[in-house]
mmCIF file of the C-alpha atoms, coordinates in Angstrom:
data_MODEL
# 
_entry.id   MODEL 
# 
loop_
_atom_site.group_PDB 
_atom_site.id 
_atom_site.type_symbol 
_atom_site.label_atom_id 
_atom_site.label_alt_id 
_atom_site.label_comp_id 
_atom_site.label_asym_id 
_atom_site.label_entity_id 
_atom_site.label_seq_id 
_atom_site.pdbx_PDB_ins_code 
_atom_site.Cartn_x 
_atom_site.Cartn_y 
_atom_site.Cartn_z 
_atom_site.occupancy 
_atom_site.B_iso_or_equiv 
_atom_site.pdbx_formal_charge 
_atom_site.auth_seq_id 
_atom_site.auth_comp_id 
_atom_site.auth_asym_id 
_atom_site.auth_atom_id 
_atom_site.pdbx_PDB_model_num 
ATOM 1   C CA . UNK A 1 1   ? 90.402  87.038  108.786 1.00 0.00 ? 1   UNK A CA 1 
ATOM 2   C CA . UNK A 1 2   ? 92.348  90.154  110.959 1.00 0.00 ? 2   UNK A CA 1 
ATOM 3   C CA . UNK A 1 3   ? 95.902  91.444  110.179 1.00 0.00 ? 3   UNK A CA 1 
ATOM 4   C CA . UNK A 1 4   ? 96.020  94.203  112.257 1.00 0.00 ? 4   UNK A CA 1 
ATOM 5   C CA . UNK A 1 5   ? 93.749  94.589  115.425 1.00 0.00 ? 5   UNK A CA 1 
ATOM 6   C CA . UNK A 1 6   ? 93.005  97.027  117.985 1.00 0.00 ? 6   UNK A CA 1 
ATOM 7   C CA . UNK A 1 7   ? 91.578  96.186  121.581 1.00 0.00 ? 7   UNK A CA 1 
ATOM 8   C CA . UNK A 1 8   ? 91.255  98.725  124.301 1.00 0.00 ? 8   UNK A CA 1 
ATOM 9   C CA . UNK A 1 9   ? 94.852  97.912  125.239 1.00 0.00 ? 9   UNK A CA 1 
ATOM 10  C CA . UNK A 1 10  ? 96.890  97.880  122.229 1.00 0.00 ? 10  UNK A CA 1 
ATOM 11  C CA . UNK A 1 11  ? 97.529  97.345  118.553 1.00 0.00 ? 11  UNK A CA 1 
ATOM 12  C CA . UNK A 1 12  ? 98.194  93.522  117.655 1.00 0.00 ? 12  UNK A CA 1 
ATOM 13  C CA . UNK A 1 13  ? 99.725  92.579  114.315 1.00 0.00 ? 13  UNK A CA 1 
ATOM 14  C CA . UNK A 1 14  ? 99.008  88.643  113.381 1.00 0.00 ? 14  UNK A CA 1 
ATOM 15  C CA . UNK A 1 15  ? 101.583 86.235  111.861 1.00 0.00 ? 15  UNK A CA 1 
ATOM 16  C CA . UNK A 1 16  ? 100.195 83.301  109.991 1.00 0.00 ? 16  UNK A CA 1 
ATOM 17  C CA . UNK A 1 17  ? 101.723 79.934  109.162 1.00 0.00 ? 17  UNK A CA 1 
ATOM 18  C CA . UNK A 1 18  ? 100.535 78.023  106.117 1.00 0.00 ? 18  UNK A CA 1 
ATOM 19  C CA . UNK A 1 19  ? 101.563 74.688  105.104 1.00 0.00 ? 19  UNK A CA 1 
ATOM 20  C CA . UNK A 1 20  ? 100.338 71.958  103.037 1.00 0.00 ? 20  UNK A CA 1 
ATOM 21  C CA . UNK A 1 21  ? 99.507  68.379  104.618 1.00 0.00 ? 21  UNK A CA 1 
ATOM 22  C CA . UNK A 1 22  ? 101.419 66.906  101.869 1.00 0.00 ? 22  UNK A CA 1 
ATOM 23  C CA . UNK A 1 23  ? 104.533 69.014  101.780 1.00 0.00 ? 23  UNK A CA 1 
ATOM 24  C CA . UNK A 1 24  ? 106.984 70.183  104.561 1.00 0.00 ? 24  UNK A CA 1 
ATOM 25  C CA . UNK A 1 25  ? 107.451 73.485  102.829 1.00 0.00 ? 25  UNK A CA 1 
ATOM 26  C CA . UNK A 1 26  ? 105.872 76.637  105.104 1.00 0.00 ? 26  UNK A CA 1 
ATOM 27  C CA . UNK A 1 27  ? 104.964 79.821  104.527 1.00 0.00 ? 27  UNK A CA 1 
ATOM 28  C CA . UNK A 1 28  ? 105.049 82.483  107.303 1.00 0.00 ? 28  UNK A CA 1 
ATOM 29  C CA . UNK A 1 29  ? 103.141 85.677  106.703 1.00 0.00 ? 29  UNK A CA 1 
ATOM 30  C CA . UNK A 1 30  ? 103.957 88.951  108.484 1.00 0.00 ? 30  UNK A CA 1 
ATOM 31  C CA . UNK A 1 31  ? 101.346 91.516  107.862 1.00 0.00 ? 31  UNK A CA 1 
ATOM 32  C CA . UNK A 1 32  ? 103.641 94.783  108.641 1.00 0.00 ? 32  UNK A CA 1 
ATOM 33  C CA . UNK A 1 33  ? 103.065 98.032  110.350 1.00 0.00 ? 33  UNK A CA 1 
ATOM 34  C CA . UNK A 1 34  ? 105.674 100.517 109.034 1.00 0.00 ? 34  UNK A CA 1 
ATOM 35  C CA . UNK A 1 35  ? 106.145 102.485 112.077 1.00 0.00 ? 35  UNK A CA 1 
ATOM 36  C CA . UNK A 1 36  ? 105.662 100.626 115.731 1.00 0.00 ? 36  UNK A CA 1 
ATOM 37  C CA . UNK A 1 37  ? 107.392 99.955  118.748 1.00 0.00 ? 37  UNK A CA 1 
ATOM 38  C CA . UNK A 1 38  ? 110.774 98.791  119.070 1.00 0.00 ? 38  UNK A CA 1 
ATOM 39  C CA . UNK A 1 39  ? 109.700 95.636  121.299 1.00 0.00 ? 39  UNK A CA 1 
ATOM 40  C CA . UNK A 1 40  ? 107.214 94.842  118.118 1.00 0.00 ? 40  UNK A CA 1 
ATOM 41  C CA . UNK A 1 41  ? 110.294 94.951  115.711 1.00 0.00 ? 41  UNK A CA 1 
ATOM 42  C CA . UNK A 1 42  ? 112.285 93.057  118.011 1.00 0.00 ? 42  UNK A CA 1 
ATOM 43  C CA . UNK A 1 43  ? 109.710 90.109  118.216 1.00 0.00 ? 43  UNK A CA 1 
ATOM 44  C CA . UNK A 1 44  ? 109.688 90.195  114.450 1.00 0.00 ? 44  UNK A CA 1 
ATOM 45  C CA . UNK A 1 45  ? 113.079 89.905  113.971 1.00 0.00 ? 45  UNK A CA 1 
ATOM 46  C CA . UNK A 1 46  ? 113.306 86.840  116.383 1.00 0.00 ? 46  UNK A CA 1 
ATOM 47  C CA . UNK A 1 47  ? 110.835 85.302  114.432 1.00 0.00 ? 47  UNK A CA 1 
ATOM 48  C CA . UNK A 1 48  ? 112.516 86.053  111.190 1.00 0.00 ? 48  UNK A CA 1 
ATOM 49  C CA . UNK A 1 49  ? 115.692 84.240  112.065 1.00 0.00 ? 49  UNK A CA 1 
ATOM 50  C CA . UNK A 1 50  ? 113.806 81.001  111.958 1.00 0.00 ? 50  UNK A CA 1 
ATOM 51  C CA . UNK A 1 51  ? 113.263 81.280  108.184 1.00 0.00 ? 51  UNK A CA 1 
ATOM 52  C CA . UNK A 1 52  ? 115.232 80.140  105.187 1.00 0.00 ? 52  UNK A CA 1 
ATOM 53  C CA . UNK A 1 53  ? 114.155 82.827  102.654 1.00 0.00 ? 53  UNK A CA 1 
ATOM 54  C CA . UNK A 1 54  ? 112.549 86.017  103.285 1.00 0.00 ? 54  UNK A CA 1 
ATOM 55  C CA . UNK A 1 55  ? 110.555 87.968  100.555 1.00 0.00 ? 55  UNK A CA 1 
ATOM 56  C CA . UNK A 1 56  ? 110.624 91.611  101.415 1.00 0.00 ? 56  UNK A CA 1 
ATOM 57  C CA . UNK A 1 57  ? 109.136 94.837  99.902  1.00 0.00 ? 57  UNK A CA 1 
ATOM 58  C CA . UNK A 1 58  ? 111.196 97.723  98.883  1.00 0.00 ? 58  UNK A CA 1 
ATOM 59  C CA . UNK A 1 59  ? 110.890 100.017 96.232  1.00 0.00 ? 59  UNK A CA 1 
ATOM 60  C CA . UNK A 1 60  ? 113.922 101.814 95.250  1.00 0.00 ? 60  UNK A CA 1 
ATOM 61  C CA . UNK A 1 61  ? 112.748 104.787 93.853  1.00 0.00 ? 61  UNK A CA 1 
ATOM 62  C CA . UNK A 1 62  ? 112.983 108.463 94.948  1.00 0.00 ? 62  UNK A CA 1 
ATOM 63  C CA . UNK A 1 63  ? 109.401 109.498 93.531  1.00 0.00 ? 63  UNK A CA 1 
ATOM 64  C CA . UNK A 1 64  ? 108.212 106.812 96.095  1.00 0.00 ? 64  UNK A CA 1 
ATOM 65  C CA . UNK A 1 65  ? 109.874 108.896 99.092  1.00 0.00 ? 65  UNK A CA 1 
ATOM 66  C CA . UNK A 1 66  ? 106.912 111.206 99.409  1.00 0.00 ? 66  UNK A CA 1 
ATOM 67  C CA . UNK A 1 67  ? 104.694 108.423 100.085 1.00 0.00 ? 67  UNK A CA 1 
ATOM 68  C CA . UNK A 1 68  ? 106.688 107.215 102.973 1.00 0.00 ? 68  UNK A CA 1 
ATOM 69  C CA . UNK A 1 69  ? 107.148 110.791 104.398 1.00 0.00 ? 69  UNK A CA 1 
ATOM 70  C CA . UNK A 1 70  ? 104.403 110.460 106.997 1.00 0.00 ? 70  UNK A CA 1 
ATOM 71  C CA . UNK A 1 71  ? 105.764 107.557 109.024 1.00 0.00 ? 71  UNK A CA 1 
ATOM 72  C CA . UNK A 1 72  ? 109.376 108.230 108.451 1.00 0.00 ? 72  UNK A CA 1 
ATOM 73  C CA . UNK A 1 73  ? 108.176 111.566 110.200 1.00 0.00 ? 73  UNK A CA 1 
ATOM 74  C CA . UNK A 1 74  ? 106.559 110.117 112.937 1.00 0.00 ? 74  UNK A CA 1 
ATOM 75  C CA . UNK A 1 75  ? 109.697 108.809 114.659 1.00 0.00 ? 75  UNK A CA 1 
ATOM 76  C CA . UNK A 1 76  ? 110.620 112.647 115.299 1.00 0.00 ? 76  UNK A CA 1 
ATOM 77  C CA . UNK A 1 77  ? 107.416 112.904 117.329 1.00 0.00 ? 77  UNK A CA 1 
ATOM 78  C CA . UNK A 1 78  ? 108.858 112.166 121.086 1.00 0.00 ? 78  UNK A CA 1 
ATOM 79  C CA . UNK A 1 79  ? 105.458 111.766 122.689 1.00 0.00 ? 79  UNK A CA 1 
ATOM 80  C CA . UNK A 1 80  ? 104.509 108.830 120.191 1.00 0.00 ? 80  UNK A CA 1 
ATOM 81  C CA . UNK A 1 81  ? 107.868 106.791 121.285 1.00 0.00 ? 81  UNK A CA 1 
ATOM 82  C CA . UNK A 1 82  ? 107.957 104.913 117.815 1.00 0.00 ? 82  UNK A CA 1 
ATOM 83  C CA . UNK A 1 83  ? 110.456 104.135 115.451 1.00 0.00 ? 83  UNK A CA 1 
ATOM 84  C CA . UNK A 1 84  ? 110.089 102.904 111.393 1.00 0.00 ? 84  UNK A CA 1 
ATOM 85  C CA . UNK A 1 85  ? 110.287 99.604  110.382 1.00 0.00 ? 85  UNK A CA 1 
ATOM 86  C CA . UNK A 1 86  ? 113.666 99.963  108.637 1.00 0.00 ? 86  UNK A CA 1 
ATOM 87  C CA . UNK A 1 87  ? 115.201 100.762 111.876 1.00 0.00 ? 87  UNK A CA 1 
ATOM 88  C CA . UNK A 1 88  ? 113.492 98.204  113.865 1.00 0.00 ? 88  UNK A CA 1 
ATOM 89  C CA . UNK A 1 89  ? 114.546 95.604  111.508 1.00 0.00 ? 89  UNK A CA 1 
ATOM 90  C CA . UNK A 1 90  ? 118.000 95.296  110.256 1.00 0.00 ? 90  UNK A CA 1 
ATOM 91  C CA . UNK A 1 91  ? 117.545 93.380  107.222 1.00 0.00 ? 91  UNK A CA 1 
ATOM 92  C CA . UNK A 1 92  ? 121.459 93.097  106.712 1.00 0.00 ? 92  UNK A CA 1 
ATOM 93  C CA . UNK A 1 93  ? 121.602 90.788  109.719 1.00 0.00 ? 93  UNK A CA 1 
ATOM 94  C CA . UNK A 1 94  ? 119.429 88.547  107.129 1.00 0.00 ? 94  UNK A CA 1 
ATOM 95  C CA . UNK A 1 95  ? 121.332 89.397  104.041 1.00 0.00 ? 95  UNK A CA 1 
ATOM 96  C CA . UNK A 1 96  ? 121.820 85.981  103.046 1.00 0.00 ? 96  UNK A CA 1 
ATOM 97  C CA . UNK A 1 97  ? 118.097 84.950  103.272 1.00 0.00 ? 97  UNK A CA 1 
ATOM 98  C CA . UNK A 1 98  ? 116.489 88.243  101.795 1.00 0.00 ? 98  UNK A CA 1 
ATOM 99  C CA . UNK A 1 99  ? 115.152 88.559  98.523  1.00 0.00 ? 99  UNK A CA 1 
ATOM 100 C CA . UNK A 1 100 ? 113.281 91.636  97.197  1.00 0.00 ? 100 UNK A CA 1 
ATOM 101 C CA . UNK A 1 101 ? 110.341 90.833  95.412  1.00 0.00 ? 101 UNK A CA 1 
ATOM 102 C CA . UNK A 1 102 ? 109.079 94.389  94.610  1.00 0.00 ? 102 UNK A CA 1 
ATOM 103 C CA . UNK A 1 103 ? 108.746 96.244  91.577  1.00 0.00 ? 103 UNK A CA 1 
ATOM 104 C CA . UNK A 1 104 ? 111.772 97.600  90.030  1.00 0.00 ? 104 UNK A CA 1 
ATOM 105 C CA . UNK A 1 105 ? 112.303 101.221 90.531  1.00 0.00 ? 105 UNK A CA 1 
ATOM 106 C CA . UNK A 1 106 ? 112.493 102.115 86.720  1.00 0.00 ? 106 UNK A CA 1 
ATOM 107 C CA . UNK A 1 107 ? 109.179 100.181 86.004  1.00 0.00 ? 107 UNK A CA 1 
ATOM 108 C CA . UNK A 1 108 ? 107.508 102.100 89.198  1.00 0.00 ? 108 UNK A CA 1 
ATOM 109 C CA . UNK A 1 109 ? 108.833 105.490 88.267  1.00 0.00 ? 109 UNK A CA 1 
ATOM 110 C CA . UNK A 1 110 ? 107.599 105.166 84.593  1.00 0.00 ? 110 UNK A CA 1 
ATOM 111 C CA . UNK A 1 111 ? 104.019 104.124 85.849  1.00 0.00 ? 111 UNK A CA 1 
ATOM 112 C CA . UNK A 1 112 ? 104.370 106.950 88.410  1.00 0.00 ? 112 UNK A CA 1 
ATOM 113 C CA . UNK A 1 113 ? 104.829 109.431 85.649  1.00 0.00 ? 113 UNK A CA 1 
ATOM 114 C CA . UNK A 1 114 ? 101.733 108.185 83.830  1.00 0.00 ? 114 UNK A CA 1 
ATOM 115 C CA . UNK A 1 115 ? 99.324  108.928 86.590  1.00 0.00 ? 115 UNK A CA 1 
ATOM 116 C CA . UNK A 1 116 ? 97.237  112.187 86.074  1.00 0.00 ? 116 UNK A CA 1 
ATOM 117 C CA . UNK A 1 117 ? 98.991  115.174 87.053  1.00 0.00 ? 117 UNK A CA 1 
ATOM 118 C CA . UNK A 1 118 ? 96.320  116.550 89.411  1.00 0.00 ? 118 UNK A CA 1 
ATOM 119 C CA . UNK A 1 119 ? 96.526  113.281 91.218  1.00 0.00 ? 119 UNK A CA 1 
ATOM 120 C CA . UNK A 1 120 ? 100.335 114.095 91.991  1.00 0.00 ? 120 UNK A CA 1 
ATOM 121 C CA . UNK A 1 121 ? 99.730  117.499 92.854  1.00 0.00 ? 121 UNK A CA 1 
ATOM 122 C CA . UNK A 1 122 ? 97.098  116.275 95.410  1.00 0.00 ? 122 UNK A CA 1 
ATOM 123 C CA . UNK A 1 123 ? 99.513  113.892 96.973  1.00 0.00 ? 123 UNK A CA 1 
ATOM 124 C CA . UNK A 1 124 ? 102.117 116.397 97.538  1.00 0.00 ? 124 UNK A CA 1 
ATOM 125 C CA . UNK A 1 125 ? 99.627  118.704 99.546  1.00 0.00 ? 125 UNK A CA 1 
ATOM 126 C CA . UNK A 1 126 ? 97.899  115.921 101.343 1.00 0.00 ? 126 UNK A CA 1 
ATOM 127 C CA . UNK A 1 127 ? 100.929 114.346 102.620 1.00 0.00 ? 127 UNK A CA 1 
ATOM 128 C CA . UNK A 1 128 ? 102.505 116.886 104.276 1.00 0.00 ? 128 UNK A CA 1 
ATOM 129 C CA . UNK A 1 129 ? 99.184  118.233 105.700 1.00 0.00 ? 129 UNK A CA 1 
ATOM 130 C CA . UNK A 1 130 ? 99.164  114.876 107.354 1.00 0.00 ? 130 UNK A CA 1 
ATOM 131 C CA . UNK A 1 131 ? 102.536 115.315 108.755 1.00 0.00 ? 131 UNK A CA 1 
ATOM 132 C CA . UNK A 1 132 ? 101.912 118.513 110.257 1.00 0.00 ? 132 UNK A CA 1 
ATOM 133 C CA . UNK A 1 133 ? 98.746  117.128 111.614 1.00 0.00 ? 133 UNK A CA 1 
ATOM 134 C CA . UNK A 1 134 ? 100.033 114.161 113.233 1.00 0.00 ? 134 UNK A CA 1 
ATOM 135 C CA . UNK A 1 135 ? 103.060 116.576 114.838 1.00 0.00 ? 135 UNK A CA 1 
ATOM 136 C CA . UNK A 1 136 ? 100.511 118.756 116.291 1.00 0.00 ? 136 UNK A CA 1 
ATOM 137 C CA . UNK A 1 137 ? 97.511  116.296 117.151 1.00 0.00 ? 137 UNK A CA 1 
ATOM 138 C CA . UNK A 1 138 ? 98.684  112.900 116.678 1.00 0.00 ? 138 UNK A CA 1 
ATOM 139 C CA . UNK A 1 139 ? 98.578  110.286 119.391 1.00 0.00 ? 139 UNK A CA 1 
ATOM 140 C CA . UNK A 1 140 ? 99.400  106.277 119.528 1.00 0.00 ? 140 UNK A CA 1 
ATOM 141 C CA . UNK A 1 141 ? 95.769  105.872 120.022 1.00 0.00 ? 141 UNK A CA 1 
ATOM 142 C CA . UNK A 1 142 ? 94.767  108.071 116.552 1.00 0.00 ? 142 UNK A CA 1 
ATOM 143 C CA . UNK A 1 143 ? 97.367  106.270 114.776 1.00 0.00 ? 143 UNK A CA 1 
ATOM 144 C CA . UNK A 1 144 ? 96.094  102.903 115.705 1.00 0.00 ? 144 UNK A CA 1 
ATOM 145 C CA . UNK A 1 145 ? 92.725  103.664 114.654 1.00 0.00 ? 145 UNK A CA 1 
ATOM 146 C CA . UNK A 1 146 ? 93.810  104.124 111.266 1.00 0.00 ? 146 UNK A CA 1 
ATOM 147 C CA . UNK A 1 147 ? 96.102  101.004 111.219 1.00 0.00 ? 147 UNK A CA 1 
ATOM 148 C CA . UNK A 1 148 ? 93.299  98.448  111.741 1.00 0.00 ? 148 UNK A CA 1 
ATOM 149 C CA . UNK A 1 149 ? 93.023  95.987  109.052 1.00 0.00 ? 149 UNK A CA 1 
ATOM 150 C CA . UNK A 1 150 ? 90.852  92.451  108.026 1.00 0.00 ? 150 UNK A CA 1 
ATOM 151 C CA . UNK A 1 151 ? 90.989  90.704  104.806 1.00 0.00 ? 151 UNK A CA 1 
ATOM 152 C CA . UNK A 1 152 ? 87.756  92.208  103.546 1.00 0.00 ? 152 UNK A CA 1 
ATOM 153 C CA . UNK A 1 153 ? 87.349  96.068  103.190 1.00 0.00 ? 153 UNK A CA 1 
ATOM 154 C CA . UNK A 1 154 ? 85.465  97.646  106.154 1.00 0.00 ? 154 UNK A CA 1 
ATOM 155 C CA . UNK A 1 155 ? 82.169  99.691  105.588 1.00 0.00 ? 155 UNK A CA 1 
ATOM 156 C CA . UNK A 1 156 ? 84.177  102.611 106.125 1.00 0.00 ? 156 UNK A CA 1 
ATOM 157 C CA . UNK A 1 157 ? 86.915  101.874 103.468 1.00 0.00 ? 157 UNK A CA 1 
ATOM 158 C CA . UNK A 1 158 ? 83.718  101.253 100.980 1.00 0.00 ? 158 UNK A CA 1 
ATOM 159 C CA . UNK A 1 159 ? 82.560  104.591 102.048 1.00 0.00 ? 159 UNK A CA 1 
ATOM 160 C CA . UNK A 1 160 ? 85.517  106.574 101.222 1.00 0.00 ? 160 UNK A CA 1 
ATOM 161 C CA . UNK A 1 161 ? 86.499  104.779 98.084  1.00 0.00 ? 161 UNK A CA 1 
ATOM 162 C CA . UNK A 1 162 ? 87.806  107.628 95.537  1.00 0.00 ? 162 UNK A CA 1 
ATOM 163 C CA . UNK A 1 163 ? 87.562  106.794 91.854  1.00 0.00 ? 163 UNK A CA 1 
ATOM 164 C CA . UNK A 1 164 ? 90.253  109.337 91.033  1.00 0.00 ? 164 UNK A CA 1 
ATOM 165 C CA . UNK A 1 165 ? 92.664  107.326 93.559  1.00 0.00 ? 165 UNK A CA 1 
ATOM 166 C CA . UNK A 1 166 ? 92.064  104.098 91.687  1.00 0.00 ? 166 UNK A CA 1 
ATOM 167 C CA . UNK A 1 167 ? 95.079  104.208 89.520  1.00 0.00 ? 167 UNK A CA 1 
ATOM 168 C CA . UNK A 1 168 ? 97.323  105.050 92.612  1.00 0.00 ? 168 UNK A CA 1 
ATOM 169 C CA . UNK A 1 169 ? 95.871  101.925 94.302  1.00 0.00 ? 169 UNK A CA 1 
ATOM 170 C CA . UNK A 1 170 ? 96.785  99.986  91.149  1.00 0.00 ? 170 UNK A CA 1 
ATOM 171 C CA . UNK A 1 171 ? 100.222 100.999 90.958  1.00 0.00 ? 171 UNK A CA 1 
ATOM 172 C CA . UNK A 1 172 ? 100.830 100.891 94.916  1.00 0.00 ? 172 UNK A CA 1 
ATOM 173 C CA . UNK A 1 173 ? 98.679  97.654  95.652  1.00 0.00 ? 173 UNK A CA 1 
ATOM 174 C CA . UNK A 1 174 ? 98.050  95.781  92.634  1.00 0.00 ? 174 UNK A CA 1 
ATOM 175 C CA . UNK A 1 175 ? 100.805 95.722  90.466  1.00 0.00 ? 175 UNK A CA 1 
ATOM 176 C CA . UNK A 1 176 ? 103.066 94.961  93.144  1.00 0.00 ? 176 UNK A CA 1 
ATOM 177 C CA . UNK A 1 177 ? 100.918 92.308  94.417  1.00 0.00 ? 177 UNK A CA 1 
ATOM 178 C CA . UNK A 1 178 ? 101.291 90.507  91.071  1.00 0.00 ? 178 UNK A CA 1 
ATOM 179 C CA . UNK A 1 179 ? 104.909 90.792  91.072  1.00 0.00 ? 179 UNK A CA 1 
ATOM 180 C CA . UNK A 1 180 ? 104.832 89.107  94.949  1.00 0.00 ? 180 UNK A CA 1 
ATOM 181 C CA . UNK A 1 181 ? 102.490 86.442  93.847  1.00 0.00 ? 181 UNK A CA 1 
ATOM 182 C CA . UNK A 1 182 ? 105.088 85.453  91.093  1.00 0.00 ? 182 UNK A CA 1 
ATOM 183 C CA . UNK A 1 183 ? 107.606 85.094  93.283  1.00 0.00 ? 183 UNK A CA 1 
ATOM 184 C CA . UNK A 1 184 ? 105.541 83.218  95.635  1.00 0.00 ? 184 UNK A CA 1 
ATOM 185 C CA . UNK A 1 185 ? 104.507 80.598  93.001  1.00 0.00 ? 185 UNK A CA 1 
ATOM 186 C CA . UNK A 1 186 ? 108.337 80.202  91.869  1.00 0.00 ? 186 UNK A CA 1 
ATOM 187 C CA . UNK A 1 187 ? 109.548 79.695  95.448  1.00 0.00 ? 187 UNK A CA 1 
ATOM 188 C CA . UNK A 1 188 ? 106.689 77.242  95.903  1.00 0.00 ? 188 UNK A CA 1 
ATOM 189 C CA . UNK A 1 189 ? 107.431 75.276  92.700  1.00 0.00 ? 189 UNK A CA 1 
ATOM 190 C CA . UNK A 1 190 ? 111.390 75.190  93.417  1.00 0.00 ? 190 UNK A CA 1 
ATOM 191 C CA . UNK A 1 191 ? 111.151 74.308  97.041  1.00 0.00 ? 191 UNK A CA 1 
ATOM 192 C CA . UNK A 1 192 ? 108.093 72.307  97.320  1.00 0.00 ? 192 UNK A CA 1 
ATOM 193 C CA . UNK A 1 193 ? 109.916 69.202  98.534  1.00 0.00 ? 193 UNK A CA 1 
ATOM 194 C CA . UNK A 1 194 ? 112.006 71.040  100.965 1.00 0.00 ? 194 UNK A CA 1 
ATOM 195 C CA . UNK A 1 195 ? 111.289 71.840  104.905 1.00 0.00 ? 195 UNK A CA 1 
ATOM 196 C CA . UNK A 1 196 ? 111.996 75.330  104.479 1.00 0.00 ? 196 UNK A CA 1 
ATOM 197 C CA . UNK A 1 197 ? 110.282 78.186  106.073 1.00 0.00 ? 197 UNK A CA 1 
ATOM 198 C CA . UNK A 1 198 ? 109.666 81.123  103.676 1.00 0.00 ? 198 UNK A CA 1 
ATOM 199 C CA . UNK A 1 199 ? 108.801 84.275  105.480 1.00 0.00 ? 199 UNK A CA 1 
ATOM 200 C CA . UNK A 1 200 ? 106.784 87.055  103.785 1.00 0.00 ? 200 UNK A CA 1 
ATOM 201 C CA . UNK A 1 201 ? 107.567 90.733  105.323 1.00 0.00 ? 201 UNK A CA 1 
ATOM 202 C CA . UNK A 1 202 ? 105.204 92.781  103.466 1.00 0.00 ? 202 UNK A CA 1 
ATOM 203 C CA . UNK A 1 203 ? 102.687 95.664  104.483 1.00 0.00 ? 203 UNK A CA 1 
ATOM 204 C CA . UNK A 1 204 ? 99.504  94.482  105.623 1.00 0.00 ? 204 UNK A CA 1 
ATOM 205 C CA . UNK A 1 205 ? 97.496  95.993  102.940 1.00 0.00 ? 205 UNK A CA 1 
ATOM 206 C CA . UNK A 1 206 ? 99.223  93.047  100.746 1.00 0.00 ? 206 UNK A CA 1 
ATOM 207 C CA . UNK A 1 207 ? 98.318  90.577  102.736 1.00 0.00 ? 207 UNK A CA 1 
ATOM 208 C CA . UNK A 1 208 ? 94.845  90.692  101.314 1.00 0.00 ? 208 UNK A CA 1 
ATOM 209 C CA . UNK A 1 209 ? 95.956  89.284  98.310  1.00 0.00 ? 209 UNK A CA 1 
ATOM 210 C CA . UNK A 1 210 ? 98.764  86.889  99.541  1.00 0.00 ? 210 UNK A CA 1 
ATOM 211 C CA . UNK A 1 211 ? 96.516  85.116  101.776 1.00 0.00 ? 211 UNK A CA 1 
ATOM 212 C CA . UNK A 1 212 ? 93.731  83.756  99.520  1.00 0.00 ? 212 UNK A CA 1 
ATOM 213 C CA . UNK A 1 213 ? 96.375  82.872  96.793  1.00 0.00 ? 213 UNK A CA 1 
ATOM 214 C CA . UNK A 1 214 ? 98.290  80.699  99.461  1.00 0.00 ? 214 UNK A CA 1 
ATOM 215 C CA . UNK A 1 215 ? 95.124  79.269  100.812 1.00 0.00 ? 215 UNK A CA 1 
# 
């Protein structure tokens, strides 16, 4: 199952709609790219307008800022002509339908502090290095190649697995996935008899957990 696909001409993000035959409740899955074209976010915004509730991610933590530095910087590279998700989708337009289902900032900070010091130091070196590389050499093409994602890990992902980063993956993906799935289960139980549309607006990586859970 493809979430983010690249072909010869462009990069495409899938949108999946899931509904049981026995109920009218519908989940609409948006595997997000956090930096993209203005047109891409306009189309996502149009589709979100049909949702009755939107489950969104959003870590309210200063310690998470370093992890978003690269794509926040990309918008400054004029040749790419890209913007961030937060610029492209004005969530305040949906403030009555939005529900943040991410980890609490305090819980994230506590878990972040428990990561090995060497791992955190590596991140403070790697992320700025990636930013500098993108500034001088980055193109839409190279960026797109690293955004392709399917439901199962690719051979490249398997080969590049690093045990030292497994605790970081557990924090950034696994623990946040568990919180999201709890909220999805609660929504399903509370609104199973309604004909509402529930949007799930999360980074594409999280959909590897969300899709099989719903299916």
